[in-house]
């Protein structure tokens, strides 16, 4: 049913008349309806007939001049961007029929008619021709704006006021225009210098897109006035060196040193990375003399993988600056390529994060450096939408398309975008149309696939030359001053290069090494005191089992969770897995160490085990027990994420980088769901410390264990993490008791270094009656990388040692008890990497030459077998036997009956091989 037919006709007419008098006086939904109606009303039906109008509105066939003028204004606001002059290379755009006079019910004879509208220019009268010229100058020149898709009328009106007010705004001062030229010339000189001095070396030049530096400078200069103190940036590699040199002002000597074949940076603690992947941080002074801290995140060649990392870092910096209410001090700034923005799914995931409670950062400014090509792929083959930016409409972000050859327009839309972000705390997109002068990189030959295009590019002047000529002709800057600027930049570049060459001759090249790397203590097996007092446990247990008097807990939750936990504590046990986790969180919070946990359904827990949030059965009011331990405790944050792995894990990883005083955990709904975040795991979590010296203490909780639930709900792909282990880069644990889990979580925050922690967490063990701990297990001891057999027979009687990890231990234990086996010892490897070899050797040596069997649930080509077998053979110099499933392409069977049969055979093999 149409909107107009669902409401009272008298009300419709009343609202329409109000809107005609003053569009601002009606609600946004009415405003959007009437604007759309006017456009439709202005367009005759294709067959010449006219549709019936809603009550109180003029019929569509009636040539009401005011209606036609209003429709003209609305049409340009909605469709003007489709004919905007955006391409620096001058490629014409198709005509937009719906902007023609005929389609709008107007004619050439109407052009000199004096018209006005309360919808435009404050009702100012003018010839129709002038109105059209003004609308084209606003919406169809070198700027094209998309904002009519935004449902909030206040937002639309604000943007409209900004872009339409530009016509009456005073021009930029001569000093501001000179500054813009200076920024462009610096960017161009840098690229030209590199191109002539380092021929053929990859640098992913910004040539053709130098106006990006103008946009960045506009952001920098406006930040203090708007209240920003920091910028957290992410970008791919195109233009990165230019951004480092001219925006973050990384030393030119350092940048040139990195081009040297003899450069061996003595500051790299790992493998390092190529220069156009590196991050950097610096503090810049604005023209007004205020300081802005800028942090550029390192990023691999997975172009958009850095996006969620930047958002997480920005939110962490907001917490550090105590800016969690307004989120107006830290600006997330993401620079994208057009093909990647349209093509990579993580972009949509990150956009979807923008307004979610646990992930919002107060809005991100997105700048797309639109090359109008992706490597060799043209837009027609790269996306199914008109613009690379169309995905951003899903969150109703305003989009400013702008011609990169008009630097003043670039500066204008950037300033508007930044003000928008701060005004509405929402994402905004700048689509910077440019081109690529040298192909995908300097070793690529673009003429092979775009010969005509690159002939045009070869003849096209640089934007700095275009703008310099314009300023000289307008008298803003004399030729001599422009020439002096050019010589100044060239001289500075030459001087820096001369210093580097002299240092290279003297073998002192590393004196120019420069980095913002973070170094930390090395990994250590030194014991960490993770115990707590019984009084602290009691304090946390009391918080976990108490609710306010007027809070109505669901009876089942009260009985099965609160009452049971209260009794367990009173009895000194048995504590199950989720209780131990809550105790770990609570004791850290009491020590003023904050905790953040996020993931799909993490508040309740996928297996209804956690219940970190309680709900009132009458009002659904929420109560967080872990926020009510003591008055001066640290903050506890737990969030149900949206249905994403890559963006959410990337976000939490980024958060962990900038706020390492917080236990930051990401939980997969099932362990193998982390497959969807493999790029984050590979490119950041396991390798970033080696590549970029960026340590992280992120914890990944991955439910793992074979319960006959099929291949998608069994394996957390333990083998993948073990394959990625090297140089003590991560910690991989598969704990088998609640106390072990308790201690390893506490150890993560109390040890002297930060390493990612990968935890194989259980499913069926959450409620397994044998998988429990006693109170004394928390108040004494600590995390044991190797757990000895608590019920082992005399070492002299043992002729077989079964090594295992995690859940399968309980199957082996049950089999040994049922069969009353007295000659087999069961050892648990609780930390698979780094392997505590001394502790393992010490335990195995007790049993002399007993046969060593490795038992696992996973297939032979999965799990820990491949990783452990080589190490065990090296340590003990003898055959190591395998008990487990055969190699397979799929992690597990789909039949519960087959699973049970296989599980039985695995256990029997472990004792009988």
Short mmCIF file of C-alpha atoms in Angstrom, two decimals, residues 326-705:
data_model
loop_
_atom_site.label_atom_id
_atom_site.label_comp_id
_atom_site.label_asym_id
_atom_site.label_seq_id
_atom_site.Cartn_x
_atom_site.Cartn_y
_atom_site.Cartn_z
CA UNK A 326 31.87 11.80 22.82
CA UNK A 327 34.61 10.02 20.83
CA UNK A 328 35.65 13.36 19.43
CA UNK A 329 39.39 13.42 20.17
CA UNK A 330 40.64 10.58 17.97
CA UNK A 331 39.90 10.47 14.24
CA UNK A 332 39.96 7.14 12.40
CA UNK A 333 41.10 7.88 8.85
CA UNK A 334 41.08 5.17 6.18
CA UNK A 335 42.56 5.56 2.70
CA UNK A 336 41.30 3.06 0.12
CA UNK A 337 41.72 2.12 -3.51
CA UNK A 338 38.60 2.12 -5.64
CA UNK A 339 38.81 -1.52 -6.73
CA UNK A 340 39.51 -2.73 -3.20
CA UNK A 341 36.75 -0.64 -1.61
CA UNK A 342 34.19 -2.11 -3.99
CA UNK A 343 35.62 -5.61 -4.07
CA UNK A 344 36.78 -6.69 -0.63
CA UNK A 345 34.14 -7.90 1.81
CA UNK A 346 35.94 -6.67 4.91
CA UNK A 347 35.06 -3.12 3.80
CA UNK A 348 31.35 -3.81 4.22
CA UNK A 349 32.05 -5.56 7.52
CA UNK A 350 33.93 -2.53 8.85
CA UNK A 351 31.23 -0.14 7.69
CA UNK A 352 28.76 -2.28 9.58
CA UNK A 353 30.86 -1.88 12.75
CA UNK A 354 30.54 1.89 12.66
CA UNK A 355 27.48 2.33 14.89
CA UNK A 356 27.61 -0.87 16.97
CA UNK A 357 27.93 -0.31 20.73
CA UNK A 358 31.12 -2.30 21.28
CA UNK A 359 32.91 -1.12 18.15
CA UNK A 360 31.87 2.41 17.22
CA UNK A 361 34.60 5.01 17.05
CA UNK A 362 32.57 8.15 16.48
CA UNK A 363 32.74 7.96 12.70
CA UNK A 364 35.51 7.37 10.20
CA UNK A 365 36.63 9.57 7.31
CA UNK A 366 37.16 7.34 4.28
CA UNK A 367 39.17 8.69 1.33
CA UNK A 368 39.13 6.60 -1.85
CA UNK A 369 42.07 7.27 -4.12
CA UNK A 370 40.09 6.40 -7.22
CA UNK A 371 42.50 5.29 -9.91
CA UNK A 372 39.52 4.26 -12.05
CA UNK A 373 41.24 0.91 -12.48
CA UNK A 374 42.40 -1.99 -10.34
CA UNK A 375 45.78 -3.28 -11.58
CA UNK A 376 44.57 -3.98 -15.14
CA UNK A 377 40.85 -4.38 -14.41
CA UNK A 378 38.48 -1.62 -15.48
CA UNK A 379 35.39 -0.67 -13.43
CA UNK A 380 33.04 -2.48 -15.81
CA UNK A 381 34.74 -5.74 -14.80
CA UNK A 382 35.29 -4.81 -11.14
CA UNK A 383 31.86 -3.95 -9.78
CA UNK A 384 28.15 -4.11 -10.50
CA UNK A 385 27.40 -0.59 -9.28
CA UNK A 386 27.90 2.88 -10.74
CA UNK A 387 30.44 3.95 -8.17
CA UNK A 388 33.13 2.23 -6.14
CA UNK A 389 31.56 3.95 -3.13
CA UNK A 390 28.08 2.48 -3.42
CA UNK A 391 28.69 -0.07 -0.66
CA UNK A 392 28.88 2.84 1.80
CA UNK A 393 25.22 3.64 1.20
CA UNK A 394 24.36 0.63 3.36
CA UNK A 395 25.08 2.79 6.41
CA UNK A 396 23.72 5.98 4.81
CA UNK A 397 27.14 7.61 4.66
CA UNK A 398 27.28 10.83 2.63
CA UNK A 399 29.56 10.54 -0.39
CA UNK A 400 31.55 13.39 -1.91
CA UNK A 401 32.91 12.65 -5.39
CA UNK A 402 35.59 15.14 -6.41
CA UNK A 403 37.91 15.73 -9.36
CA UNK A 404 41.51 15.33 -8.22
CA UNK A 405 42.66 18.00 -10.67
CA UNK A 406 40.71 20.62 -8.71
CA UNK A 407 42.68 20.86 -5.46
CA UNK A 408 40.51 23.64 -4.03
CA UNK A 409 37.43 21.46 -4.48
CA UNK A 410 39.34 18.61 -2.82
CA UNK A 411 40.14 20.84 0.14
CA UNK A 412 36.53 22.02 0.37
CA UNK A 413 34.91 18.56 0.42
CA UNK A 414 37.52 17.33 2.89
CA UNK A 415 36.76 20.16 5.28
CA UNK A 416 33.03 19.50 4.97
CA UNK A 417 33.56 15.76 5.51
CA UNK A 418 35.61 16.36 8.65
CA UNK A 419 33.02 18.75 10.07
CA UNK A 420 30.30 16.22 9.25
CA UNK A 421 32.13 13.49 11.13
CA UNK A 422 32.47 15.65 14.20
CA UNK A 423 28.93 16.99 14.00
CA UNK A 424 27.13 13.65 13.57
CA UNK A 425 29.74 11.07 14.69
CA UNK A 426 29.13 9.04 11.53
CA UNK A 427 31.21 7.71 8.66
CA UNK A 428 31.72 9.86 5.59
CA UNK A 429 33.30 9.06 2.21
CA UNK A 430 35.42 11.17 -0.12
CA UNK A 431 35.79 9.67 -3.60
CA UNK A 432 38.93 11.31 -5.01
CA UNK A 433 38.89 10.78 -8.78
CA UNK A 434 42.41 10.64 -10.14
CA UNK A 435 44.53 8.40 -12.37
CA UNK A 436 47.67 6.31 -12.25
CA UNK A 437 50.60 7.67 -14.20
CA UNK A 438 52.85 4.59 -14.03
CA UNK A 439 50.57 1.59 -13.87
CA UNK A 440 50.12 -0.69 -10.89
CA UNK A 441 53.77 -0.18 -9.92
CA UNK A 442 56.86 1.18 -11.53
CA UNK A 443 57.79 -2.22 -12.95
CA UNK A 444 54.43 -2.66 -14.62
CA UNK A 445 53.75 -1.69 -18.24
CA UNK A 446 50.17 -0.37 -18.38
CA UNK A 447 50.29 0.22 -22.15
CA UNK A 448 49.92 -3.52 -22.66
CA UNK A 449 46.28 -3.40 -21.62
CA UNK A 450 45.32 0.30 -21.83
CA UNK A 451 47.25 1.83 -24.75
CA UNK A 452 44.79 4.65 -25.54
CA UNK A 453 44.32 5.57 -21.88
CA UNK A 454 48.04 5.81 -21.22
CA UNK A 455 48.58 7.92 -24.30
CA UNK A 456 46.12 10.39 -22.78
CA UNK A 457 47.81 10.17 -19.38
CA UNK A 458 51.23 10.76 -20.93
CA UNK A 459 49.98 14.02 -22.44
CA UNK A 460 48.13 15.18 -19.34
CA UNK A 461 49.86 17.81 -17.14
CA UNK A 462 50.42 17.21 -13.43
CA UNK A 463 47.86 18.71 -11.07
CA UNK A 464 50.60 20.81 -9.47
CA UNK A 465 51.41 22.32 -12.88
CA UNK A 466 47.74 22.97 -13.60
CA UNK A 467 47.20 24.67 -10.28
CA UNK A 468 50.46 26.63 -10.43
CA UNK A 469 49.47 28.04 -13.83
CA UNK A 470 46.05 29.00 -12.49
CA UNK A 471 47.50 30.86 -9.51
CA UNK A 472 50.07 32.66 -11.64
CA UNK A 473 47.42 33.75 -14.15
CA UNK A 474 45.14 34.97 -11.35
CA UNK A 475 47.97 36.91 -9.72
CA UNK A 476 47.96 34.92 -6.49
CA UNK A 477 51.62 34.00 -6.84
CA UNK A 478 54.31 35.40 -9.16
CA UNK A 479 56.25 33.05 -11.41
CA UNK A 480 59.48 33.78 -9.57
CA UNK A 481 58.03 32.70 -6.23
CA UNK A 482 56.66 29.47 -7.76
CA UNK A 483 60.07 28.74 -9.27
CA UNK A 484 61.71 29.38 -5.92
CA UNK A 485 59.39 26.84 -4.27
CA UNK A 486 60.38 24.27 -6.86
CA UNK A 487 64.08 24.89 -6.25
CA UNK A 488 63.56 24.72 -2.48
CA UNK A 489 61.94 21.27 -2.65
CA UNK A 490 64.47 19.97 -5.13
CA UNK A 491 67.34 21.24 -2.99
CA UNK A 492 65.99 19.58 0.14
CA UNK A 493 65.64 16.25 -1.66
CA UNK A 494 69.11 16.47 -3.19
CA UNK A 495 70.68 17.30 0.18
CA UNK A 496 69.04 14.33 1.89
CA UNK A 497 70.15 11.97 -0.88
CA UNK A 498 73.72 13.32 -0.75
CA UNK A 499 73.88 12.59 2.98
CA UNK A 500 72.67 9.04 2.41
CA UNK A 501 75.21 8.42 -0.35
CA UNK A 502 78.01 9.77 1.82
CA UNK A 503 76.95 7.52 4.69
CA UNK A 504 76.81 4.57 2.29
CA UNK A 505 80.41 5.23 1.22
CA UNK A 506 81.49 5.40 4.86
CA UNK A 507 79.54 2.21 5.77
CA UNK A 508 77.48 4.21 8.24
CA UNK A 509 74.16 3.84 6.48
CA UNK A 510 72.30 2.65 9.54
CA UNK A 511 72.77 5.98 11.28
CA UNK A 512 69.65 7.07 9.40
CA UNK A 513 67.56 4.12 10.56
CA UNK A 514 64.30 5.39 11.97
CA UNK A 515 61.31 3.52 13.30
CA UNK A 516 58.45 3.60 15.76
CA UNK A 517 58.89 -0.09 16.53
CA UNK A 518 58.02 -1.40 19.99
CA UNK A 519 60.49 -3.85 21.53
CA UNK A 520 59.68 -5.99 24.55
CA UNK A 521 61.25 -8.64 26.79
CA UNK A 522 61.77 -12.03 25.16
CA UNK A 523 59.56 -15.02 25.81
CA UNK A 524 60.33 -16.80 29.04
CA UNK A 525 59.22 -19.92 30.90
CA UNK A 526 59.99 -18.23 34.20
CA UNK A 527 57.15 -18.92 36.65
CA UNK A 528 54.52 -16.20 36.94
CA UNK A 529 52.63 -15.90 40.20
CA UNK A 530 49.00 -16.13 39.13
CA UNK A 531 47.58 -17.29 42.45
CA UNK A 532 45.03 -15.31 44.40
CA UNK A 533 43.90 -15.42 48.01
CA UNK A 534 40.81 -17.25 49.15
CA UNK A 535 39.44 -13.86 50.26
CA UNK A 536 39.73 -12.51 46.71
CA UNK A 537 38.00 -15.58 45.31
CA UNK A 538 35.24 -15.09 47.89
CA UNK A 539 34.86 -11.45 46.89
CA UNK A 540 34.48 -12.34 43.21
CA UNK A 541 32.20 -15.31 43.93
CA UNK A 542 29.95 -13.07 45.99
CA UNK A 543 29.66 -10.61 43.09
CA UNK A 544 28.93 -13.44 40.67
CA UNK A 545 26.11 -14.85 42.77
CA UNK A 546 24.43 -11.65 44.03
CA UNK A 547 21.98 -9.35 42.28
CA UNK A 548 20.26 -6.14 43.43
CA UNK A 549 17.14 -6.66 45.59
CA UNK A 550 14.79 -5.25 42.95
CA UNK A 551 16.30 -7.29 40.10
CA UNK A 552 14.17 -10.27 39.04
CA UNK A 553 16.45 -13.05 37.83
CA UNK A 554 14.94 -15.79 35.71
CA UNK A 555 14.18 -18.69 38.10
CA UNK A 556 16.15 -21.15 35.99
CA UNK A 557 19.22 -18.89 35.98
CA UNK A 558 18.91 -18.33 39.71
CA UNK A 559 18.70 -22.04 40.41
CA UNK A 560 21.20 -23.41 37.90
CA UNK A 561 23.74 -20.61 37.95
CA UNK A 562 23.62 -18.31 40.96
CA UNK A 563 22.52 -20.77 43.63
CA UNK A 564 24.72 -23.54 42.31
CA UNK A 565 27.77 -21.29 42.10
CA UNK A 566 27.16 -20.05 45.61
CA UNK A 567 27.13 -23.60 46.92
CA UNK A 568 30.18 -24.61 44.88
CA UNK A 569 32.15 -21.80 46.44
CA UNK A 570 30.95 -22.66 49.93
CA UNK A 571 32.00 -26.28 49.38
CA UNK A 572 35.38 -25.36 47.90
CA UNK A 573 34.42 -26.94 44.57
CA UNK A 574 33.92 -28.44 42.12
CA UNK A 575 34.44 -25.34 39.93
CA UNK A 576 33.60 -25.84 36.26
CA UNK A 577 35.14 -24.16 33.22
CA UNK A 578 32.89 -21.10 33.00
CA UNK A 579 33.11 -20.46 36.75
CA UNK A 580 36.91 -20.53 36.52
CA UNK A 581 36.79 -18.09 33.61
CA UNK A 582 34.60 -15.69 35.59
CA UNK A 583 36.99 -15.97 38.53
CA UNK A 584 39.93 -15.19 36.24
CA UNK A 585 38.17 -12.13 34.86
CA UNK A 586 36.99 -11.02 38.28
CA UNK A 587 40.34 -11.34 40.01
CA UNK A 588 42.02 -9.36 37.23
CA UNK A 589 39.36 -6.67 37.48
CA UNK A 590 39.92 -6.49 41.23
CA UNK A 591 43.61 -5.94 40.46
CA UNK A 592 42.62 -2.98 38.26
CA UNK A 593 43.31 -4.86 35.02
CA UNK A 594 40.41 -4.25 32.63
CA UNK A 595 38.88 -7.01 30.49
CA UNK A 596 37.29 -6.84 27.04
CA UNK A 597 35.57 -9.88 25.51
CA UNK A 598 33.80 -9.83 22.16
CA UNK A 599 32.45 -12.38 19.74
CA UNK A 600 29.25 -13.82 18.41
CA UNK A 601 26.87 -14.41 21.35
CA UNK A 602 29.70 -14.04 23.85
CA UNK A 603 27.57 -12.49 26.57
CA UNK A 604 25.53 -15.62 27.17
CA UNK A 605 28.07 -17.93 25.62
CA UNK A 606 27.42 -20.11 22.58
CA UNK A 607 26.84 -23.07 24.90
CA UNK A 608 24.84 -21.14 27.52
CA UNK A 609 27.81 -21.40 29.83
CA UNK A 610 28.90 -17.83 30.52
CA UNK A 611 25.91 -15.64 31.41
CA UNK A 612 28.11 -12.58 31.86
CA UNK A 613 24.95 -10.48 31.57
CA UNK A 614 21.79 -11.25 33.52
CA UNK A 615 18.36 -10.09 32.38
CA UNK A 616 15.39 -9.05 34.48
CA UNK A 617 12.52 -11.39 33.61
CA UNK A 618 9.99 -8.53 33.73
CA UNK A 619 11.81 -5.58 32.18
CA UNK A 620 14.81 -7.17 30.43
CA UNK A 621 17.00 -4.71 32.30
CA UNK A 622 20.60 -5.89 32.29
CA UNK A 623 22.91 -6.55 35.19
CA UNK A 624 26.66 -7.23 34.85
CA UNK A 625 27.91 -9.13 37.92
CA UNK A 626 31.56 -8.58 36.99
CA UNK A 627 31.07 -4.83 37.08
CA UNK A 628 30.10 -5.04 40.72
CA UNK A 629 33.07 -6.65 42.46
CA UNK A 630 34.45 -3.66 44.31
CA UNK A 631 34.40 0.12 44.11
CA UNK A 632 37.80 0.71 42.54
CA UNK A 633 37.82 -2.21 40.13
CA UNK A 634 38.75 -1.98 36.44
CA UNK A 635 36.16 -1.90 33.67
CA UNK A 636 34.60 -5.06 32.25
CA UNK A 637 33.38 -4.90 28.66
CA UNK A 638 31.59 -7.79 26.97
CA UNK A 639 29.91 -7.50 23.59
CA UNK A 640 27.93 -9.67 21.25
CA UNK A 641 29.56 -8.96 17.92
CA UNK A 642 27.74 -8.93 14.63
CA UNK A 643 28.11 -11.97 12.40
CA UNK A 644 31.68 -11.35 11.31
CA UNK A 645 35.03 -12.92 12.03
CA UNK A 646 37.54 -10.90 9.99
CA UNK A 647 36.39 -7.41 10.98
CA UNK A 648 35.77 -8.21 14.63
CA UNK A 649 39.03 -10.10 15.19
CA UNK A 650 40.90 -7.36 13.34
CA UNK A 651 39.20 -4.75 15.51
CA UNK A 652 40.07 -6.52 18.76
CA UNK A 653 43.63 -7.10 17.57
CA UNK A 654 43.97 -3.38 16.86
CA UNK A 655 42.52 -2.60 20.26
CA UNK A 656 45.09 -4.85 21.92
CA UNK A 657 47.95 -2.98 20.22
CA UNK A 658 47.05 0.40 21.65
CA UNK A 659 45.78 -0.65 25.08
CA UNK A 660 47.98 -3.48 26.25
CA UNK A 661 46.94 -3.00 29.86
CA UNK A 662 43.62 -4.66 29.08
CA UNK A 663 42.98 -8.38 28.69
CA UNK A 664 41.49 -8.34 25.20
CA UNK A 665 39.75 -11.53 24.07
CA UNK A 666 37.98 -12.55 20.87
CA UNK A 667 35.83 -15.65 20.91
CA UNK A 668 34.83 -17.70 17.90
CA UNK A 669 31.36 -19.19 18.04
CA UNK A 670 32.96 -22.46 16.97
CA UNK A 671 36.69 -22.80 16.56
CA UNK A 672 36.73 -23.32 12.83
CA UNK A 673 34.75 -20.12 12.30
CA UNK A 674 38.09 -18.37 12.64
CA UNK A 675 38.63 -19.52 9.04
CA UNK A 676 36.80 -16.34 8.08
CA UNK A 677 39.52 -14.27 9.74
CA UNK A 678 42.55 -16.09 8.33
CA UNK A 679 44.00 -12.96 6.74
CA UNK A 680 43.98 -11.18 10.12
CA UNK A 681 45.61 -14.20 11.74
CA UNK A 682 48.29 -14.66 9.06
CA UNK A 683 49.16 -11.05 8.30
CA UNK A 684 48.84 -9.51 11.73
CA UNK A 685 48.49 -11.75 14.75
CA UNK A 686 51.26 -14.27 14.10
CA UNK A 687 53.68 -12.12 12.10
CA UNK A 688 53.31 -8.44 12.98
CA UNK A 689 55.92 -8.52 15.74
CA UNK A 690 58.48 -9.91 13.32
CA UNK A 691 57.51 -7.64 10.43
CA UNK A 692 56.71 -4.40 12.23
CA UNK A 693 57.74 -4.91 15.87
CA UNK A 694 54.16 -4.50 17.05
CA UNK A 695 53.53 -6.88 19.99
CA UNK A 696 49.98 -7.84 20.85
CA UNK A 697 48.45 -9.70 23.76
CA UNK A 698 45.22 -10.61 21.94
CA UNK A 699 43.58 -13.81 23.20
CA UNK A 700 41.67 -16.03 20.77
CA UNK A 701 39.18 -18.42 22.34
CA UNK A 702 38.43 -21.24 19.91
CA UNK A 703 35.90 -23.93 20.93
CA UNK A 704 37.46 -27.24 19.89
CA UNK A 705 36.70 -30.90 20.42
#
